[in-house]
Coordinates of C-alpha atoms in Angstrom, one line a residue:
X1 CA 101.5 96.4 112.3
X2 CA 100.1 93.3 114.3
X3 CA 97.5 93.9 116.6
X4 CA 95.1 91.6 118.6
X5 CA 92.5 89.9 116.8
X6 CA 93.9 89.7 113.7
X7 CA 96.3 88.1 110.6
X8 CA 98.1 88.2 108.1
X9 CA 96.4 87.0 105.0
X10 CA 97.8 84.0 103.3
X11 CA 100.6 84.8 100.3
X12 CA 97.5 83.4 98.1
X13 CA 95.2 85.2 99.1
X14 CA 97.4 88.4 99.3
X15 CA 97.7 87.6 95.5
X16 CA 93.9 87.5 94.7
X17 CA 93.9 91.0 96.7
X18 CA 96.5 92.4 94.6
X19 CA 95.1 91.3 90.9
X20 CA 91.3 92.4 92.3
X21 CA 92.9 95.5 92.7
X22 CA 94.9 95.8 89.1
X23 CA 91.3 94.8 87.7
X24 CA 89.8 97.5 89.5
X25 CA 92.2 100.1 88.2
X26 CA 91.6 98.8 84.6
X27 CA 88.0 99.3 84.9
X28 CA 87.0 95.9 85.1
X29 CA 85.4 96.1 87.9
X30 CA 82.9 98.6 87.9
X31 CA 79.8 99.9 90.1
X32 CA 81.8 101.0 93.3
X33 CA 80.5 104.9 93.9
X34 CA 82.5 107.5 96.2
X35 CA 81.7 108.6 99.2
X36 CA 79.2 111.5 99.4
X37 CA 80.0 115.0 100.9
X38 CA 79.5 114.9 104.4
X39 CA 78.2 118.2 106.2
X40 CA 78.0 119.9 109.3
X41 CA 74.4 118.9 109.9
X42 CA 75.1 114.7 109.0
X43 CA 78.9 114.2 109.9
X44 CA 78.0 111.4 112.0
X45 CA 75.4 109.7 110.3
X46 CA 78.0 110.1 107.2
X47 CA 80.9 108.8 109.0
X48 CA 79.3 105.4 111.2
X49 CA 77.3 104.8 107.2
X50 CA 80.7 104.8 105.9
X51 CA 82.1 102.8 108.2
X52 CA 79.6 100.3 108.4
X53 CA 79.2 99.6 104.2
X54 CA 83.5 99.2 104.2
X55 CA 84.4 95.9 104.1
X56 CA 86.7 95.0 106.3
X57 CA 89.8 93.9 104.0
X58 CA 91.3 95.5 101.3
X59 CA 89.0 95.6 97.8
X60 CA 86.3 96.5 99.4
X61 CA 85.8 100.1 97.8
X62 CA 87.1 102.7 95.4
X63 CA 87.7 105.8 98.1
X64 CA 91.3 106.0 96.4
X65 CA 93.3 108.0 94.0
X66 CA 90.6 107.7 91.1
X67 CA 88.2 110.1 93.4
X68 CA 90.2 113.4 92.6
X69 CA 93.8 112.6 94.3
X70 CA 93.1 112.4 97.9
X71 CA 96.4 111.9 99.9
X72 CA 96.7 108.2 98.1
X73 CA 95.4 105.9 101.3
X74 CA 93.1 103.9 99.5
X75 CA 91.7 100.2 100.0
X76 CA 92.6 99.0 96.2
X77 CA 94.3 96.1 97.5
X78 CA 98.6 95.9 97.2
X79 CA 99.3 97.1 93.5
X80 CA 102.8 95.9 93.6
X81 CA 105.0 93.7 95.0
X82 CA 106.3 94.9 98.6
X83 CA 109.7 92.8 97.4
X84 CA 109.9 95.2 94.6
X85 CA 109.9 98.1 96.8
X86 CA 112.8 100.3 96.3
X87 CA 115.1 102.7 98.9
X88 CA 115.0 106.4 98.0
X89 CA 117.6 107.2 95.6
X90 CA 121.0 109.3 96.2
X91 CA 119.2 112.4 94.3
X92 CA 116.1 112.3 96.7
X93 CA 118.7 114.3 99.0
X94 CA 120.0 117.6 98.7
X95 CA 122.5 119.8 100.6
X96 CA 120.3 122.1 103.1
X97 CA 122.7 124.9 102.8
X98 CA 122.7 124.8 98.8
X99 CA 118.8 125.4 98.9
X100 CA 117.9 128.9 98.5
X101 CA 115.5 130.8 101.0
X102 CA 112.4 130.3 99.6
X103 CA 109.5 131.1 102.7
X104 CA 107.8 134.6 103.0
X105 CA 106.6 135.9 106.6
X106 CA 103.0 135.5 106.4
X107 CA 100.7 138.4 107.1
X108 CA 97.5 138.6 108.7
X109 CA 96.5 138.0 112.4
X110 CA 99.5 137.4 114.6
X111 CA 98.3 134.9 117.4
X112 CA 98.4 131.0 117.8
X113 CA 97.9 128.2 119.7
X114 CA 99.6 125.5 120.6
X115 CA 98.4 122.4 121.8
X116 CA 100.5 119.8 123.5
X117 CA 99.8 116.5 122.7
X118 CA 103.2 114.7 123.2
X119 CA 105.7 112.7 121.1
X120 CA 104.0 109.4 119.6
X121 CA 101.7 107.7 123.0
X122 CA 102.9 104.3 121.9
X123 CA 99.9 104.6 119.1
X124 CA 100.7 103.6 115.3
X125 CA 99.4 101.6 112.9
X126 CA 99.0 101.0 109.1
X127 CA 95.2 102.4 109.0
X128 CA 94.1 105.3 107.8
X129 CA 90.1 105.6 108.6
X130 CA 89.6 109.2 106.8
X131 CA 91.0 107.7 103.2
X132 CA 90.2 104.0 103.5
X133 CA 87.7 103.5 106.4
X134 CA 87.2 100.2 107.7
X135 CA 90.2 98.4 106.1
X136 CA 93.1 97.4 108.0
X137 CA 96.7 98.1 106.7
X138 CA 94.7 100.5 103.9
X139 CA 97.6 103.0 103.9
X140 CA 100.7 100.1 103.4
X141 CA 102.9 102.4 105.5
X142 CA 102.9 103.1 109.5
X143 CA 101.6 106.1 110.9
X144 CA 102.7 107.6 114.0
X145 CA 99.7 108.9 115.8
X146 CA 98.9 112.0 118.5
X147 CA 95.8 113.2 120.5
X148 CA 92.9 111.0 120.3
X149 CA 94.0 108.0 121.1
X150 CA 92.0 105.0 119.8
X151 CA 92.2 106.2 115.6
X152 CA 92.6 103.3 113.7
X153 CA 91.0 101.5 111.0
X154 CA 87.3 101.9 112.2
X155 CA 87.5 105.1 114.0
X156 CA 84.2 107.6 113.4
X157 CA 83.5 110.8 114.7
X158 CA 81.3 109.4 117.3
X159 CA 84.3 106.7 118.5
X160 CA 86.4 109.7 118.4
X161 CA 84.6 111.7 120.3
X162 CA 84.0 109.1 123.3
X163 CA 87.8 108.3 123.7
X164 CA 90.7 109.2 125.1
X165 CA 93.2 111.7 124.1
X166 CA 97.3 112.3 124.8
X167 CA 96.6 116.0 124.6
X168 CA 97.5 118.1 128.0
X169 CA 93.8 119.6 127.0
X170 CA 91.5 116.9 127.6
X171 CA 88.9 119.1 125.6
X172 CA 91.6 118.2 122.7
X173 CA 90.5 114.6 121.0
X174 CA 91.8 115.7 117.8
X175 CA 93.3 112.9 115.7
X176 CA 96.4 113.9 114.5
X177 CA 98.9 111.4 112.5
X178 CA 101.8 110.8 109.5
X179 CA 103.6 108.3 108.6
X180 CA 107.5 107.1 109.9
X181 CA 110.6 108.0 109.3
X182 CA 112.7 104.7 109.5
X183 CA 116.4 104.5 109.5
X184 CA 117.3 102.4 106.6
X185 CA 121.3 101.4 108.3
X186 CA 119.2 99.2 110.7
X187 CA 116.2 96.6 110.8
X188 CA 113.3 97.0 112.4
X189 CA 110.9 94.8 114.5
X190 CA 107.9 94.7 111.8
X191 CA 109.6 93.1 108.9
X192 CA 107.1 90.6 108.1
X193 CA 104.4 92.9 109.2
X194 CA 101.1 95.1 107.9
X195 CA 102.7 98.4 107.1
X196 CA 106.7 97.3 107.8
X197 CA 108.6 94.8 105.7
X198 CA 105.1 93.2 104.3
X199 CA 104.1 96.4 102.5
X200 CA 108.0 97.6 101.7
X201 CA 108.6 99.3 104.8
X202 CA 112.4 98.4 105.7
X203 CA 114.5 99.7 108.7
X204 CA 114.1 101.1 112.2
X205 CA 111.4 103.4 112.9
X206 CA 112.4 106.9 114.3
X207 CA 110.9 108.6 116.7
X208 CA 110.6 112.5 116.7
X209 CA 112.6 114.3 119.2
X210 CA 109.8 117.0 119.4
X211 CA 106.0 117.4 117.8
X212 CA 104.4 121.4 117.4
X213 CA 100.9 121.1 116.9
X214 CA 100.3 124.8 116.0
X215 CA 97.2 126.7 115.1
X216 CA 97.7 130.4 113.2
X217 CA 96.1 132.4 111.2
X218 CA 98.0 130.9 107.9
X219 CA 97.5 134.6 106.4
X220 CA 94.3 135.7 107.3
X221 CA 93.0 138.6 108.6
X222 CA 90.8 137.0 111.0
X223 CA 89.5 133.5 111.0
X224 CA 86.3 131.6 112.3
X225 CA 86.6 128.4 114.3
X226 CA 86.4 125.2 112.3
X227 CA 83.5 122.8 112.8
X228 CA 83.7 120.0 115.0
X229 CA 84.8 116.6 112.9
X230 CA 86.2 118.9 110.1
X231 CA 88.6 116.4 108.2
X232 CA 91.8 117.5 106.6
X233 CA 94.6 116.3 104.3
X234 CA 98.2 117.7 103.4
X235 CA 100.3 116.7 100.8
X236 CA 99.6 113.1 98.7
X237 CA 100.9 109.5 99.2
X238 CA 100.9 108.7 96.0
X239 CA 102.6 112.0 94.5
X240 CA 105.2 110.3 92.2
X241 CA 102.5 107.8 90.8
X242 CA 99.7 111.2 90.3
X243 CA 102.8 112.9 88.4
X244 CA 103.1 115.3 91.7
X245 CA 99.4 116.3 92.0
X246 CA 98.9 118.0 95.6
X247 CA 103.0 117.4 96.8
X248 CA 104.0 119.9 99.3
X249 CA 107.5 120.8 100.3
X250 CA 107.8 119.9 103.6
X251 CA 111.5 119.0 104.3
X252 CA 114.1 121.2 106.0
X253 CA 116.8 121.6 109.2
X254 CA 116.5 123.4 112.4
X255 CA 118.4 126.4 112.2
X256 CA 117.1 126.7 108.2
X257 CA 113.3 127.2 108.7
X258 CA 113.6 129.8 106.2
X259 CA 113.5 127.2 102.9
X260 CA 111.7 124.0 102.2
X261 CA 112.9 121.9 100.1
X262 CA 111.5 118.1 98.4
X263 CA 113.8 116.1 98.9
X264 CA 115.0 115.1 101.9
X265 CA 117.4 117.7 103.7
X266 CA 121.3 116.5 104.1
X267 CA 122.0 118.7 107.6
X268 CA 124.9 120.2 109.0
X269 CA 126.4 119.4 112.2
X270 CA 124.0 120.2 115.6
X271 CA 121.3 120.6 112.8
X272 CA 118.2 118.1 113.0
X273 CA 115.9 117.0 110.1
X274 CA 112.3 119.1 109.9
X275 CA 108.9 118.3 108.5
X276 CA 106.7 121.1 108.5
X277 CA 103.3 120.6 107.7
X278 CA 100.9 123.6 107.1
X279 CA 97.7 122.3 106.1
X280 CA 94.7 124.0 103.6
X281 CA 92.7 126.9 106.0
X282 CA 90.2 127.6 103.9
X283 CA 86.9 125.8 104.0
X284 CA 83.7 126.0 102.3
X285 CA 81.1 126.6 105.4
X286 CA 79.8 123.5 104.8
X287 CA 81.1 120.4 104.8
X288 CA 83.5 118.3 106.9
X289 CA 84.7 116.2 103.7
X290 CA 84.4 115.7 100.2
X291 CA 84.3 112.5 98.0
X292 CA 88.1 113.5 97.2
X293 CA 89.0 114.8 100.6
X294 CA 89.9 117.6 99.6
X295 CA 87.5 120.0 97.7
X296 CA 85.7 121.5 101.3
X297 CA 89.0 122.6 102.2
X298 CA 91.7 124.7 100.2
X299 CA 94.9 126.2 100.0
X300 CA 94.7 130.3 100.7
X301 CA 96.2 132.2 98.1
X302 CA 98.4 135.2 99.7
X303 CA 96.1 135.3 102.8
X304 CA 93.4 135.5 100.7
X305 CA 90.6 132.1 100.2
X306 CA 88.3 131.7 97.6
X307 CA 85.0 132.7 96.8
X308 CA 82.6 131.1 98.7
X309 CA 85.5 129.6 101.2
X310 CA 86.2 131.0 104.6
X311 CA 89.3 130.9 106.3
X312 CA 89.9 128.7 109.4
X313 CA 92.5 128.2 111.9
X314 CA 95.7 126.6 109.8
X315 CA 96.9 123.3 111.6
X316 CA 100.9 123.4 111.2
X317 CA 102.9 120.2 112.1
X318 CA 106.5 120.6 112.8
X319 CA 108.2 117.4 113.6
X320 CA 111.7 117.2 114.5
X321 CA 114.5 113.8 114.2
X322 CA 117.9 112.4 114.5
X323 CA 118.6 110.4 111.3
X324 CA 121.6 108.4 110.7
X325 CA 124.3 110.1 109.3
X326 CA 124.3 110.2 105.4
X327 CA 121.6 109.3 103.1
X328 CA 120.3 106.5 105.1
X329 CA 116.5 107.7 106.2
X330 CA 113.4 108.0 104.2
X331 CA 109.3 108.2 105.2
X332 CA 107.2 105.4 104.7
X333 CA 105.2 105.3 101.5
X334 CA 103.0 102.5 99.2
X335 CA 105.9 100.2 97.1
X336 CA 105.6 102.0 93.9
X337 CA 106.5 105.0 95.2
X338 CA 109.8 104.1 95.8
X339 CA 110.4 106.1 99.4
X340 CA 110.2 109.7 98.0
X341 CA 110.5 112.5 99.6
X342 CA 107.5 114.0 98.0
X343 CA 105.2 111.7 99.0
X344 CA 105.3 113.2 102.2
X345 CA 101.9 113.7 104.1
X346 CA 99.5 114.6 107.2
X347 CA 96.2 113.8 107.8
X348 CA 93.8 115.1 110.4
X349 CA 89.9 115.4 112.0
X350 CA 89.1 118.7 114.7
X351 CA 87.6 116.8 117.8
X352 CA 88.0 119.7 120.0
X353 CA 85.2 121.1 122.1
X354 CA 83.6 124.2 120.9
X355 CA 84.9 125.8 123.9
X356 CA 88.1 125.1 123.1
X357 CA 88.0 125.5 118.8
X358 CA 86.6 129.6 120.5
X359 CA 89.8 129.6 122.5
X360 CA 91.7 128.5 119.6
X361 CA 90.1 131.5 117.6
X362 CA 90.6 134.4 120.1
X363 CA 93.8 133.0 120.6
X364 CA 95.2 134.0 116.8
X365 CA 93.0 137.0 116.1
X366 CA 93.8 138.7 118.9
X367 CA 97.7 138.3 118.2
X368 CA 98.0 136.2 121.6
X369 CA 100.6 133.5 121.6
X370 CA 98.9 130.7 123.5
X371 CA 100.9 127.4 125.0
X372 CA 99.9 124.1 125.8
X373 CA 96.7 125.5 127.6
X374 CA 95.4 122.7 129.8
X375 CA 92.0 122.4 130.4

């Protein structure tokens, strides 16, 4: 995306970004270290360090993919050529009624909370500050953005915490974002821009028809409130290039919540396209991120977390759509993914008071069904 201040680099230099980056991968360049686990006690000393040592282009670390398969937002510079960037194919769709039930009522506490933080606030870009901090267009695909509402490139949890939020809860400066879902039967109005055309992003950008933010138990018997700043990641950019490593299913209909499926969902008359979302709720007591992103915070197993790992309020996105009719949608992604459905993902960081993360607690293990509280 364009935004004030800044430009497009020249096609040269572009160039010179993308072979520094195939170097990189080859192991040419060496000496660039990952980013230390960041705790409860230093999450903000952690997070303005990080910042601060980031260049601010792409190249300027090695945060991505080669740290344990974070969600694939990295700043190794464009590996491909957007040019070469490919629509999803005719058998990355499937028939929602020919997919078989597949989703189990979870057990455990019974309550949630829901937080209402609208539809999209006017707020995308091609950043993502968790996976590639400091670089701008370091995810080479558009997110759509809720809640806090200054997250881009050089966002921190003390930034965070001073801004603004879209949430009906002011108490609720959560950053919460994904990327597009363009409709591929029409053009859109960032074809020669960071995270559109430029990075292989063709077609009109949709925007949901409705966004649940929901908090439940995701199993468990009883959770604890998460820590303030806690960062979290679902599914994996970069899943068809990592052979599938950490790919959810996430694609379904209304009316058909009952199976996921991933590919993307063909659906029956009055039926609209789903992405549900239900991110890792169990987290080590410790840290707010890992060097990978991933290993404070874990899948649950049947309820049940691991040793060692508590479980925490489960963050599940549901975001609805109108697509065009046919197999003419697909999510924004890197070029050598190629559009697929797999590569579907969610990324997030817990700025909510503690007042409101207790609210948020009492809320599920006391089986309460909780609304768009305000504040």
């Amino acid at each position: 995306m364009v935004r004030k201040g800044t430009h497009r680099r020249p096609k040269a230099v572009r160039l010179l970004t993308a072979t520094a980056a195939v170097l990189v991968a080859a192991g040419v360049v060496v000496g660039m270290g990952a980013a230390s686990a960041k705790t409860t006690n230093d999450a903000n000393s952690s997070s303005q360090s990080s910042a601060s040592a980031t260049a601010n282009k792409k190249g300027g670390n090695n945060n991505g993919d080669s740290n344990g398969g974070n969600n694939g937002d990295n700043n190794n510079g464009k590996a491909e050529d957007p040019a070469k960037a490919q629509p999803p194919s005719p058998n990355d769709f499937v028939d929602i009624t020919k997919v078989k039930p597949n989703q189990k009522k979870q057990n455990g506490a019974g309550g949630s909370f829901v937080t209402d933080c609208g539809v999209k606030a006017n707020h995308q870009n091609s950043d993502n500050f968790i996976a590639a901090p400091g670089v701008l267009d370091g995810a080479q695909h558009t997110h759509d953005y809720v809640g806090n509402d200054s997250t881009d490139a050089n966002s921190t949890d003390d930034s965070l915490a001073a801004a603004g939020t879209t949430c009906k809860n002011q108490q609720d400066k959560s950053a919460y974002f994904w990327p597009v879902i363009r409709d591929l039967t029409k053009q859109g109005n960032d074809v020669n821009q960071d995270g559109g055309g430029a990075d292989g992003n063709f077609g009109q950008i949709l925007e949901p028809d409705s966004v649940q933010l929901k908090f439940a138990s995701g199993g468990a018997d009883q959770v604890t409130a998460m820590p303030q700043f806690l960062r979290i990641l679902f599914g994996n950019a970069k899943a068809v290039t990592q052979n599938g490593k950490n790919a959810k299913d996430t694609w379904t209909c209304t009316g058909f919540e009952d199976r996921l499926t991933n590919k993307y969902p063909l659906c029956p008359q009055g039926s609209k396209v789903e992405r549900i979302h239900a991110f890792p709720n169990c987290w080590d007591g410790k840290n707010t991120d890992s060097a990978d992103h991933r290993s404070h915070i874990v899948d649950a197993q049947n309820g049940q977390c691991p040793k060692g790992f508590k479980a925490v309020p489960q963050l599940q996105v549901t975001l609805t759509y109108t697509v065009p009719q046919g197999k003419n949608f697909a999510v924004d992604g890197f070029p050598e993914e190629l559009h697929k459905p797999q590569t579907d993902h969610d990324d997030f960081e817990n700025v909510m008071s503690n007042n409101l993360m207790k609210q948020v607690v009492d809320c599920i293990n006391n089986n309460k069904q909780c609304v768009n509280q305000e504040q």
